């Protein structure tokens, strides 16, 4: 027991050893929350308060779930394979596989990742002759997912106008088509599980009795339906609900655009009558100046639960701030500083460049490429999202569930086998006429088209026959051979990488079988997916406990296909080679680096212009800035630019309000040795200067423009447009005019002899 609890600080120890009651743990950035969660589970098991099977632990990424299982295995001599530790989507998938009949799903239901879902919606619109300009596929996808995240089916969504009424109708069509094809999207996994448990009392009570301890990571990122799902699993409102151990940080709630509701933390305190609230404020990641900047910044937000990060690591380096004249100059400065860090011994992979918008990366990437510095952009295609892998997966999906029209359409003519648009029109007409899948409609198409389509069906059936009872990796190899994907890519000029990726798919299947505990002799297929298997099951109260890991409730192929879809939808970035790391601030959540550059700190960019119409939007942007700052361990650099080329237009910028919210004593301002860009774009070197000296230098550099009482860079106040900054001046004397950036009101050209401006 002492070994388990050693080296925990007092707050961590208090959290780990709490009594069996619901608790809220406010875990600041870098405060060891994963260690607390894992040790809490180990402590509950070791003290005999719960068996491994009585734990339900929910994370937001597959990476976090795997890390928890790995750490738990190191702490206790137990087999963690059958434990219910995973993401919301992964756990719901597992439960639905065990109770697919009660949920009205075929046993071989397949999961649409976001890319597949978008293709599915495009196909739906085309099949129903819907104008995709009036009803854009991405807009419809967002509408459907948003409704499901709120727990709403089409019939429950309120439609206030003709557009919304049509969107609701399309949502209904979408649901019907998903049911017909035996597929579910990510949001459906959660909603279908919630509906199943809500209506099936014996099943609900079974799981409520089983899971007496529920632990939730990143609680601030839960949406409304996820919170309702947790309440249902915990038996909230019952006399003896489960003990819910919720770990989160309201200061790091940055996913409102995905439906996350930071208010769930306060609701949880109230509805679960939480008496135990513990703050983890000891930071083990960052130096003092970095933490002081984060603490002072986030204090500007209202309605915080409140905490203050601290460290024993000392103040460290001050936070460096650079004002550049252009985004090109900003990028060059970043390269210079990165080179210095590398010369001093920093690994490139420990240097991160963060930006608010993906559009900012182009200039930085160009500068890195020109300088010959290796870099990696997070948010690039993950393995299971690559086209060649998608094609191979589609063949496997058809073997598992031939009625998956999305998979059918992806590969029916890839590689090309003479099945053209006209043939597909005939097939789709037949499928609509008979109300069946494309695969099932093939016998209804005659002539040459029918013959070509029948050959494709025979290919799939042949693959099913030849892979019966084969282990999963060998099955994948057979499919790659029979589909002629390998042969196809051998003829491509740059096909070597695609072939390598396809061969890696076999390795991925081998690793999956090993990690999930499937026997090498386990049968891969459960038989053809008949039309009857796609019909909703009759009402049932049978309780089948999904106690074992997935091998007990689904075939290796079905499990692997689910794994591939869930991995493709996991937005957590992975560590890579020794290259500079480029990413959006949202992508950086959960990561940390020795040195971090936060770029583009300008009004309208960070905070983003879309957020500036309401206080809650700016507060979320401030939380995003807080997350960015707390990614840095030792060095933090902030930069902004007077001008920036974005979306084909030059923007004139005011510096971000967030810079003015940082503590002066933690900052070091940098100034260029050479004049800003309005004196000509020359190659710049950089000097460090205190804030006052930097301001004095900037004022001196703009004296040449001061012939009419105003100067470039001057902050002004206008009665109508509010605070602005002069970015350019034309003419002189009574004919002088100024280009002024007024932030949310944009750029204005004002006559200086008429405009009533006050100097700030």
XYZ file of C-alpha atoms in Angstrom:
760
model
C 0.000 0.000 0.000
C 2.835 2.394 0.850
C 4.488 1.661 -2.510
C 1.221 2.497 -4.267
C 0.817 5.854 -2.535
C 4.445 6.951 -2.304
C 5.502 10.211 -3.967
C 1.942 11.553 -4.109
C 1.695 15.176 -2.980
C -0.863 15.952 -0.231
C -3.630 16.987 -2.668
C -3.063 13.914 -4.878
C -3.062 11.631 -1.838
C -6.308 13.175 -0.589
C -7.950 12.607 -3.993
C -6.742 9.011 -4.370
C -7.916 7.944 -0.900
C -11.326 9.660 -0.857
C -14.238 7.628 0.562
C -16.748 5.978 -1.772
C -18.661 9.150 -2.580
C -18.926 11.293 -5.690
C -16.101 13.809 -5.937
C -14.905 16.593 -8.221
C -11.164 16.920 -8.749
C -10.064 20.255 -10.255
C -6.859 19.175 -11.973
C -4.747 22.011 -13.331
C -2.487 21.625 -16.360
C 0.533 19.432 -15.605
C -0.741 18.493 -12.144
C -0.557 14.697 -12.587
C -4.235 13.922 -13.187
C -3.554 10.677 -15.100
C -1.472 9.456 -12.181
C -4.277 10.346 -9.762
C -6.919 8.568 -11.858
C -4.843 5.424 -12.295
C -3.718 5.288 -8.666
C -7.321 5.830 -7.521
C -8.403 2.744 -9.506
C -5.483 0.701 -8.155
C -6.210 1.820 -4.576
C -9.901 0.893 -4.833
C -8.987 -2.573 -6.128
C -6.117 -3.190 -3.702
C -8.187 -2.200 -0.662
C -10.956 -4.577 -1.725
C -13.577 -1.867 -2.269
C -14.250 -3.015 -5.824
C -13.232 -5.758 -8.251
C -11.558 -4.870 -11.571
C -14.865 -5.661 -13.297
C -16.742 -3.143 -11.153
C -14.783 -0.156 -12.490
C -15.998 2.024 -15.366
C -13.399 4.607 -16.459
C -14.126 7.030 -19.305
C -11.503 9.004 -21.249
C -11.682 11.216 -24.339
C -8.881 9.675 -26.415
C -7.731 6.143 -27.157
C -4.211 7.250 -26.262
C -5.290 8.251 -22.740
C -7.177 4.973 -22.254
C -4.165 2.902 -23.316
C -1.877 4.905 -21.036
C -4.175 4.283 -18.065
C -4.260 0.538 -18.763
C -0.472 0.411 -19.120
C 0.087 2.254 -15.848
C -2.499 0.117 -14.068
C -0.756 -3.070 -15.210
C 2.483 -1.731 -13.730
C 0.807 -0.941 -10.385
C -1.136 -4.174 -9.825
C -0.656 -7.838 -10.803
C -4.017 -8.046 -12.594
C -5.192 -8.721 -16.133
C -6.599 -5.396 -17.379
C -7.819 -6.734 -20.738
C -11.462 -7.156 -19.719
C -11.707 -3.902 -17.757
C -14.127 -1.227 -18.901
C -11.634 1.564 -19.501
C -11.982 3.495 -22.752
C -13.491 6.407 -24.625
C -17.221 7.185 -24.621
C -17.427 5.878 -28.187
C -15.359 2.777 -27.479
C -17.374 1.789 -24.408
C -20.688 2.402 -26.167
C -19.530 0.308 -29.115
C -18.684 -2.509 -26.714
C -22.066 -2.361 -24.994
C -23.981 -2.224 -28.284
C -22.093 -5.245 -29.630
C -23.192 -7.252 -26.593
C -26.819 -6.082 -26.855
C -27.189 -5.412 -30.581
C -30.613 -7.069 -30.817
C -32.040 -5.002 -27.979
C -30.544 -1.915 -29.629
C -32.129 -2.753 -32.996
C -28.803 -3.242 -34.775
C -27.328 -6.078 -36.841
C -24.495 -7.936 -35.109
C -22.115 -6.758 -37.822
C -23.073 -3.074 -37.672
C -20.260 -0.843 -38.879
C -19.092 2.594 -37.748
C -18.864 5.606 -40.042
C -15.927 7.871 -39.261
C -16.357 11.568 -40.066
C -15.077 11.184 -43.645
C -17.379 8.239 -44.328
C -20.291 10.103 -42.781
C -19.773 13.066 -45.101
C -19.645 10.767 -48.162
C -22.771 9.012 -46.916
C -24.633 12.342 -46.664
C -23.511 13.417 -50.158
C -24.874 10.157 -51.509
C -28.137 10.662 -49.599
C -28.622 14.148 -51.073
C -27.883 12.949 -54.587
C -30.236 9.974 -54.300
C -33.061 12.264 -53.198
C -32.338 14.992 -55.775
C -31.513 17.569 -53.094
C -29.595 20.679 -54.158
C -26.311 20.450 -52.207
C -25.789 24.197 -52.584
C -29.006 24.968 -50.716
C -28.312 22.164 -48.239
C -24.512 21.754 -48.022
C -23.437 18.265 -46.885
C -21.187 19.585 -44.100
C -24.001 21.780 -42.770
C -26.356 18.800 -42.700
C -23.697 16.647 -40.997
C -23.223 19.302 -38.315
C -27.013 19.606 -37.888
C -27.443 15.852 -37.418
C -24.489 15.441 -35.054
C -25.516 18.467 -33.022
C -29.055 17.114 -32.601
C -27.748 13.703 -31.547
C -25.309 15.284 -29.080
C -28.381 16.835 -27.444
C -30.131 13.464 -27.388
C -32.674 14.437 -30.062
C -34.095 12.316 -32.875
C -35.537 14.040 -35.945
C -39.084 13.975 -34.532
C -37.894 15.823 -31.415
C -36.058 18.670 -33.205
C -38.005 21.920 -33.344
C -38.172 23.443 -36.827
C -38.765 27.204 -36.879
C -38.615 27.816 -40.638
C -38.714 26.045 -44.008
C -34.932 25.474 -44.075
C -34.934 23.781 -40.678
C -37.992 21.729 -41.560
C -36.133 20.397 -44.583
C -33.047 19.682 -42.470
C -35.197 17.716 -40.017
C -36.692 15.722 -42.908
C -33.206 14.953 -44.229
C -32.127 13.885 -40.729
C -35.045 11.436 -40.708
C -34.050 10.087 -44.146
C -30.450 9.807 -42.969
C -31.433 7.742 -39.917
C -33.584 5.437 -42.032
C -30.784 4.849 -44.535
C -28.244 4.164 -41.763
C -30.616 1.565 -40.293
C -31.167 0.003 -43.715
C -27.420 -0.344 -44.345
C -26.504 -1.412 -40.815
C -24.148 1.509 -40.072
C -23.849 4.040 -37.251
C -21.963 7.314 -36.917
C -19.999 8.360 -33.818
C -22.842 10.366 -32.283
C -25.214 7.448 -32.865
C -23.063 5.136 -30.723
C -23.748 7.260 -27.672
C -27.372 8.101 -28.471
C -28.313 4.487 -29.282
C -26.712 3.305 -26.020
C -28.510 5.987 -24.030
C -31.854 5.074 -25.616
C -31.248 1.366 -24.976
C -30.482 1.854 -21.283
C -33.330 4.343 -20.844
C -36.037 1.976 -22.072
C -34.595 -1.379 -20.937
C -34.912 -1.345 -17.138
C -33.385 -4.803 -16.418
C -30.349 -3.974 -18.542
C -29.975 -0.550 -16.953
C -30.228 -1.910 -13.431
C -27.749 -4.649 -14.249
C -25.034 -2.182 -15.254
C -25.893 0.221 -12.433
C -25.412 -2.628 -9.955
C -22.171 -3.677 -11.603
C -20.364 -0.343 -11.914
C -20.255 1.074 -8.394
C -17.246 3.271 -9.178
C -17.246 5.470 -12.285
C -14.219 7.634 -13.100
C -14.315 10.329 -15.788
C -11.316 12.116 -17.294
C -11.543 15.584 -18.922
C -15.002 16.117 -17.434
C -15.104 19.719 -18.707
C -15.273 18.369 -22.280
C -18.480 16.374 -21.812
C -21.491 17.373 -23.891
C -25.110 17.241 -22.750
C -25.756 13.665 -23.902
C -22.506 12.337 -22.424
C -23.437 13.834 -19.071
C -26.942 12.327 -19.276
C -25.366 8.964 -20.177
C -23.105 9.173 -17.116
C -26.078 10.034 -14.887
C -27.951 7.026 -16.255
C -25.015 4.648 -15.687
C -24.454 6.014 -12.173
C -28.114 5.846 -11.185
C -28.255 9.530 -10.308
C -31.257 10.305 -8.152
C -31.404 6.782 -6.705
C -30.928 6.213 -2.998
C -27.464 4.696 -3.510
C -25.958 5.966 -6.784
C -22.492 4.938 -7.922
C -19.519 6.989 -6.725
C -18.503 9.222 -9.644
C -14.908 10.474 -9.525
C -14.911 13.375 -12.013
C -11.573 14.913 -12.972
C -11.530 18.103 -15.026
C -10.393 21.684 -15.416
C -12.954 24.342 -16.250
C -10.064 26.619 -17.325
C -9.283 24.172 -20.153
C -12.790 23.857 -21.585
C -12.167 24.688 -25.264
C -14.593 22.502 -27.208
C -17.892 24.409 -27.093
C -17.963 24.242 -30.907
C -18.224 20.448 -30.545
C -21.009 20.726 -27.996
C -18.906 20.550 -24.816
C -20.708 22.174 -21.896
C -18.415 23.455 -19.150
C -21.563 23.984 -17.072
C -21.733 20.209 -16.567
C -19.111 20.612 -13.829
C -21.363 22.878 -11.756
C -24.392 20.683 -12.534
C -22.458 17.628 -11.378
C -21.593 19.328 -8.068
C -25.260 20.109 -7.506
C -26.970 16.968 -8.787
C -24.557 14.474 -7.225
C -24.410 16.464 -3.971
C -20.626 16.590 -4.155
C -19.051 17.187 -0.757
C -15.510 16.425 -1.848
C -13.872 19.050 -4.082
C -10.087 18.820 -4.304
C -7.835 21.171 -6.288
C -4.639 19.829 -7.839
C -2.586 23.019 -8.192
C 0.995 21.719 -7.968
C 2.358 21.866 -11.518
C 5.142 19.477 -12.562
C 5.582 20.784 -16.095
C 6.273 24.511 -16.403
C 8.560 27.128 -14.896
C 7.224 29.990 -12.768
C 7.055 32.827 -15.325
C 4.981 30.594 -17.624
C 2.568 29.643 -14.851
C 2.296 33.217 -13.570
C 1.316 34.319 -17.080
C -1.329 31.588 -17.284
C -2.742 32.358 -13.828
C -3.000 36.138 -14.372
C -4.530 35.686 -17.830
C -7.261 33.232 -16.819
C -8.200 35.319 -13.776
C -9.968 37.651 -16.250
C -12.633 34.981 -16.826
C -15.795 35.018 -14.731
C -17.650 32.060 -13.180
C -14.494 30.005 -12.632
C -14.414 27.284 -10.017
C -11.044 28.780 -9.175
C -7.486 27.497 -8.758
C -3.922 28.828 -9.037
C -1.064 26.798 -10.476
C 2.254 26.758 -8.613
C 5.657 25.118 -9.116
C 8.837 24.346 -7.210
C 10.898 24.623 -10.401
C 11.760 28.328 -10.006
C 10.878 31.278 -12.252
C 12.912 30.122 -15.261
C 13.167 32.138 -18.460
C 10.864 35.140 -18.972
C 8.123 34.928 -21.587
C 9.451 36.549 -24.777
C 7.130 38.701 -26.910
C 7.915 39.755 -30.478
C 6.094 42.350 -32.591
C 6.791 41.811 -36.295
C 5.930 44.067 -39.180
C 4.564 41.202 -41.303
C 3.769 37.516 -41.075
C 6.870 36.807 -43.178
C 9.050 38.650 -40.685
C 7.310 36.791 -37.855
C 8.068 33.437 -39.519
C 11.727 34.366 -40.055
C 12.070 35.322 -36.401
C 10.600 31.981 -35.340
C 13.128 30.163 -37.548
C 16.017 32.160 -36.061
C 14.918 31.396 -32.510
C 14.299 27.723 -33.295
C 17.794 27.409 -34.779
C 19.250 28.910 -31.604
C 17.339 26.419 -29.465
C 18.552 23.509 -31.603
C 22.160 24.755 -31.402
C 21.757 24.868 -27.618
C 20.803 21.182 -27.632
C 16.995 21.156 -27.895
C 15.415 18.318 -29.849
C 13.360 19.549 -32.790
C 10.450 17.377 -31.617
C 10.451 19.333 -28.329
C 9.760 22.630 -30.129
C 6.140 23.418 -31.026
C 4.704 26.232 -33.139
C 1.049 26.866 -32.324
C -1.495 28.911 -34.258
C -5.193 29.675 -33.896
C -6.060 29.040 -37.542
C -4.696 26.428 -39.962
C -4.368 29.156 -42.598
C -1.440 30.628 -40.619
C 0.757 27.594 -41.192
C 1.537 28.272 -44.880
C 4.035 31.090 -44.295
C 5.673 29.218 -41.404
C 5.940 26.001 -43.430
C 7.538 27.891 -46.316
C 10.111 29.444 -43.984
C 10.923 26.060 -42.430
C 11.249 24.427 -45.845
C 13.528 27.212 -47.097
C 15.678 26.879 -43.978
C 15.907 23.113 -44.409
C 14.405 22.371 -40.977
C 12.336 19.151 -40.784
C 8.814 19.711 -39.505
C 5.569 17.846 -38.991
C 2.065 19.290 -39.208
C -0.397 17.729 -36.773
C -3.859 17.267 -38.204
C -2.498 15.540 -41.286
C -4.081 12.267 -42.373
C -3.910 9.493 -39.823
C -3.147 5.942 -40.944
C -6.750 4.741 -41.161
C -7.776 7.919 -43.045
C -5.402 7.383 -45.997
C -7.101 6.625 -49.308
C -5.405 3.275 -49.942
C -6.230 2.087 -46.399
C -9.832 3.274 -46.820
C -10.083 1.160 -49.980
C -8.743 -1.970 -48.270
C -11.016 -1.403 -45.281
C -14.018 -1.059 -47.633
C -13.349 -4.550 -49.063
C -13.161 -5.927 -45.524
C -16.367 -4.105 -44.586
C -18.229 -5.715 -47.492
C -17.057 -9.132 -46.326
C -18.415 -8.391 -42.861
C -21.584 -6.563 -43.956
C -22.327 -6.624 -47.710
C -25.202 -4.147 -47.254
C -22.879 -1.229 -46.447
C -23.565 0.957 -49.498
C -20.765 3.409 -48.650
C -18.165 0.635 -48.773
C -19.773 -0.777 -51.928
C -19.604 2.549 -53.765
C -15.985 3.153 -52.720
C -14.600 -0.013 -54.336
C -17.164 -1.353 -56.816
C -15.029 0.197 -59.571
C -11.700 0.539 -57.768
C -9.431 -0.683 -59.174
C -11.307 -0.004 -62.412
C -13.354 -2.953 -63.669
C -15.532 -1.315 -66.330
C -18.453 -0.342 -64.089
C -19.363 3.163 -65.186
C -21.821 5.849 -64.112
C -24.640 4.423 -66.261
C -24.287 0.983 -64.668
C -24.387 2.513 -61.210
C -27.511 4.519 -62.078
C -29.275 1.294 -63.070
C -28.173 -0.382 -59.849
C -29.268 2.524 -57.649
C -32.643 2.667 -59.387
C -33.139 -1.055 -58.719
C -32.120 -0.656 -55.057
C -34.599 2.208 -54.565
C -37.377 0.371 -56.350
C -37.054 -2.733 -54.168
C -35.974 -0.954 -50.968
C -32.791 -2.999 -50.638
C -29.043 -2.432 -50.540
C -26.910 -2.015 -53.665
C -25.300 -5.403 -53.063
C -28.682 -7.119 -52.819
C -29.948 -5.257 -55.924
C -27.265 -6.602 -58.283
C -29.425 -9.576 -59.502
C -32.081 -7.041 -60.587
C -29.742 -5.420 -63.146
C -29.471 -7.040 -66.560
C -27.241 -6.773 -69.599
C -23.545 -5.908 -69.584
C -23.937 -3.741 -66.478
C -25.489 -6.638 -64.574
C -22.718 -8.964 -65.689
C -19.954 -6.591 -64.527
C -21.667 -6.003 -61.204
C -22.206 -9.719 -60.712
C -18.462 -10.267 -61.216
C -17.798 -7.811 -58.380
C -20.235 -9.651 -56.088
C -18.492 -12.937 -56.968
C -15.180 -11.314 -56.027
C -16.512 -10.444 -52.570
C -18.101 -13.862 -52.077
C -14.869 -15.516 -53.211
C -12.947 -13.485 -50.660
C -15.437 -14.536 -47.969
C -15.039 -18.202 -48.952
C -11.233 -18.170 -49.137
C -10.827 -16.439 -45.791
C -13.164 -18.668 -43.770
C -11.435 -19.650 -40.505
C -8.278 -17.764 -41.448
C -6.644 -15.599 -38.771
C -7.251 -11.878 -39.271
C -3.757 -10.919 -40.597
C -3.884 -13.682 -43.227
C -7.398 -12.586 -44.174
C -6.147 -9.052 -44.812
C -3.353 -10.441 -47.017
C -5.844 -12.484 -49.079
C -8.090 -9.447 -49.553
C -5.179 -7.289 -50.698
C -4.302 -9.937 -53.281
C -7.827 -10.693 -54.534
C -8.827 -7.023 -54.730
C -5.752 -6.324 -56.923
C -5.054 -3.185 -54.860
C -1.359 -4.090 -54.596
C -1.118 -4.668 -58.351
C -2.920 -1.397 -59.043
C -0.545 0.692 -56.945
C 2.502 -1.018 -58.467
C 1.638 0.752 -61.713
C 1.430 4.194 -60.095
C 4.406 6.516 -60.303
C 4.340 7.192 -56.553
C 2.657 3.956 -55.490
C 5.517 2.614 -53.355
C 4.363 4.493 -50.247
C 0.779 3.308 -50.715
C 1.930 -0.312 -51.049
C 4.018 0.102 -47.907
C 0.955 1.426 -46.072
C -1.166 -1.516 -47.272
C 1.478 -3.944 -46.032
C 1.462 -2.046 -42.748
C -2.272 -2.822 -42.532
C -1.347 -6.491 -42.121
C 0.977 -5.527 -39.264
C -1.825 -3.443 -37.714
C -4.124 -6.493 -37.843
C -1.432 -8.691 -36.248
C -0.912 -6.218 -33.405
C -4.663 -5.838 -32.900
C -5.190 -9.604 -32.598
C -2.360 -9.788 -30.065
C -3.510 -6.820 -27.951
C -7.177 -7.824 -27.895
C -6.514 -11.468 -27.078
C -8.105 -13.135 -30.123
C -7.065 -16.709 -30.761
C -5.182 -17.120 -34.048
C -7.672 -19.862 -34.915
C -10.730 -17.696 -34.170
C -13.196 -17.611 -37.087
C -13.118 -14.247 -38.783
C -16.645 -14.075 -40.148
C -20.030 -14.611 -38.548
C -21.824 -15.472 -41.758
C -23.489 -13.322 -44.406
C -25.497 -10.320 -43.283
C -28.985 -11.252 -44.371
C -31.802 -8.800 -44.902
C -33.465 -10.179 -41.773
C -30.378 -9.375 -39.735
C -30.804 -5.728 -40.595
C -34.317 -5.490 -39.150
C -34.810 -4.045 -35.644
C -35.032 -6.732 -32.986
C -38.184 -7.327 -31.005
C -38.409 -5.801 -27.537
C -36.302 -7.831 -25.148
C -35.325 -7.752 -21.513
C -32.607 -10.389 -21.819
C -29.464 -9.332 -19.956
C -26.268 -10.527 -21.620
C -23.332 -9.231 -19.611
C -20.532 -7.903 -21.815
C -18.163 -8.880 -19.010
C -15.395 -10.208 -21.178
C -13.368 -8.177 -23.613
C -14.646 -7.747 -27.171
C -13.513 -11.181 -28.467
C -16.455 -12.764 -26.645
C -19.101 -10.656 -28.353
C -17.858 -10.038 -31.898
C -15.675 -11.580 -34.592
C -12.036 -10.496 -35.031
C -12.928 -8.826 -38.337
C -15.847 -6.866 -36.877
C -13.716 -5.830 -33.913
C -10.860 -4.722 -36.175
C -13.171 -2.682 -38.389
C -14.622 -0.949 -35.319
C -11.100 -0.286 -34.082
C -10.151 1.261 -37.441
C -13.176 3.591 -37.425
C -12.669 4.654 -33.815
C -8.952 5.291 -34.404
C -9.715 7.404 -37.481
C -12.051 9.518 -35.375
C -9.618 10.014 -32.491
C -8.311 13.565 -32.787
C -5.431 13.130 -30.340
C -2.102 13.731 -32.061
C 0.697 11.186 -31.754
C 4.381 11.792 -31.071
C 6.620 11.479 -34.119
C 10.122 11.857 -35.493
C 12.636 14.540 -34.513
C 10.979 17.374 -36.382
C 9.505 20.713 -35.361
C 5.864 20.271 -34.425
C 3.265 22.561 -36.059
C -0.362 22.493 -34.917
C -3.436 24.472 -33.995
C -3.890 25.274 -30.316
C -6.881 22.902 -30.204
C -4.657 20.055 -31.422
C -2.073 20.829 -28.727
C -4.472 19.978 -25.879
C -2.918 17.223 -23.770
C 0.589 17.701 -25.170
C 3.670 19.444 -23.765
C 6.989 20.674 -25.166
C 10.230 22.211 -23.927
C 9.722 25.305 -26.085
C 6.466 26.706 -27.464
C 5.831 29.531 -29.956
C 2.287 30.979 -29.929
C 1.868 33.008 -33.115
C -0.655 35.475 -34.516
C -1.688 37.122 -31.248
C -3.857 39.736 -32.914
C -7.424 40.930 -32.404
C -9.700 39.035 -34.771
C -7.283 36.135 -35.030
C -6.620 35.236 -31.386
C -9.163 35.953 -29.965
C -10.890 34.880 -33.163
C -13.305 37.348 -34.733
C -16.159 34.809 -34.555
C -15.919 34.826 -30.763
C -15.932 38.567 -30.189
C -19.673 39.197 -30.328
C -20.356 37.792 -26.868
C -18.502 37.510 -23.582
C -18.724 33.707 -23.428
C -16.953 33.496 -26.788
C -14.033 35.651 -25.658
C -13.828 33.671 -22.417
C -13.483 30.423 -24.351
C -10.748 32.031 -26.478
C -9.007 33.059 -23.236
C -9.220 29.443 -22.045
C -7.696 28.426 -25.360
C -4.829 30.871 -24.760
C -4.440 29.411 -21.268
C -4.135 25.925 -22.769
C -1.537 27.200 -25.258
C 0.587 28.838 -22.554
C 0.562 25.770 -20.328
C 1.938 23.515 -23.087
C 5.421 25.023 -22.491
C 7.880 23.545 -20.005
C 10.904 25.882 -20.199
C 10.589 28.486 -22.966
C 7.545 30.391 -24.147
C 7.540 32.790 -27.123
C 4.585 34.967 -28.147
C 4.390 36.866 -31.428
C 2.084 39.160 -33.363
C 2.314 41.007 -36.638
C 1.223 44.441 -37.823
C 0.147 42.989 -41.192
C -0.780 39.460 -42.206
C -1.853 37.864 -45.476
C -4.846 35.593 -44.818
C -7.366 34.189 -47.303
C -5.841 36.270 -50.092
C -6.164 39.618 -48.287
C -3.758 41.754 -46.292
C -4.989 42.345 -42.740
C -3.860 45.275 -40.603
C -3.856 44.241 -37.008
C -4.163 45.406 -33.443
C -2.297 43.272 -30.964
C -4.365 40.790 -28.956
C -5.975 41.916 -25.719
C -4.480 38.777 -24.168
C -1.007 40.318 -24.339
C -2.208 43.202 -22.173
C -3.525 40.713 -19.610
C -0.127 39.152 -18.905
C 2.010 40.197 -15.889
C 4.769 42.671 -16.863
C 7.262 41.117 -14.444
C 7.142 37.799 -16.363
C 7.663 39.313 -19.828
C 10.599 40.305 -21.991
C 9.741 42.273 -25.130
C 11.861 41.833 -28.251
C 12.395 44.536 -30.871
C 13.925 44.385 -34.364
C 17.305 46.060 -34.886
C 15.997 47.367 -38.208
C 12.878 49.436 -38.843
C 9.451 47.850 -39.310
C 8.121 46.969 -42.740
C 6.938 50.486 -43.681
C 10.650 51.444 -43.902
C 11.285 48.586 -46.320
C 11.538 44.822 -45.923
C 15.129 44.147 -44.938
C 16.584 41.007 -43.364
C 16.168 41.443 -39.610
C 18.092 40.399 -36.553
C 16.612 40.705 -33.102
C 17.466 42.452 -29.830
C 15.961 41.810 -26.439
C 14.666 44.858 -24.593
C 12.465 45.573 -21.592
C 8.900 46.595 -22.409
C 9.483 50.312 -21.785
C 12.576 50.349 -23.995
C 10.784 48.456 -26.764
C 7.960 51.006 -26.714
C 10.473 53.881 -26.823
C 12.213 52.342 -29.853
C 8.899 51.804 -31.624
C 7.917 55.430 -31.065
C 11.255 56.635 -32.399
C 10.960 54.520 -35.540
C 7.628 56.113 -36.454
C 8.689 59.771 -35.992
C 9.197 60.117 -39.731
C 5.451 59.749 -40.212
C 4.554 62.396 -37.593
C 4.179 65.501 -39.814
C 0.450 66.000 -39.082
C 0.136 65.150 -35.403
C -0.626 61.481 -35.957
C 1.647 58.490 -36.487
C 1.477 54.889 -37.675
C 1.031 52.504 -34.802
C -0.787 55.035 -32.632
C -3.799 53.842 -30.620
C -6.861 56.059 -31.067
C -10.453 56.236 -29.843
C -13.448 56.993 -32.105
C -16.931 57.769 -30.774
C -18.639 55.224 -33.074
C -15.989 52.587 -33.824
C -14.254 52.494 -30.457
C -10.552 51.709 -30.007
C -8.363 51.339 -33.084
C -4.804 51.531 -34.353
C -3.458 53.619 -37.240
C -1.871 51.285 -39.782
C -1.139 53.723 -42.617
C -1.344 57.461 -43.405
C -1.868 59.049 -46.821
C -1.150 62.668 -47.725
C -0.256 65.476 -45.334
C -1.735 68.541 -43.651
C -5.487 69.087 -44.167
C -5.671 66.346 -46.835
C -4.199 63.613 -44.638
C -6.205 60.398 -44.341
C -5.581 57.404 -42.095
C -6.249 53.682 -42.487
C -7.409 52.603 -39.020
C -8.106 49.053 -37.854
C -11.056 49.131 -35.429
C -11.041 45.403 -34.628
C -14.620 44.110 -34.872
C -15.617 47.061 -37.140
C -12.743 46.308 -39.497
C -10.582 48.730 -41.487
C -11.796 52.321 -41.951
C -10.311 55.149 -44.078
C -10.907 58.441 -42.228
C -10.112 62.076 -43.077
C -7.933 63.245 -40.176
C -9.125 66.851 -40.453
C -12.769 65.786 -39.998
C -12.722 62.583 -37.936
C -13.006 63.137 -34.220
C -10.219 60.969 -32.862
C -8.735 60.919 -29.395
C -5.212 59.723 -28.720
C -4.917 56.862 -26.243
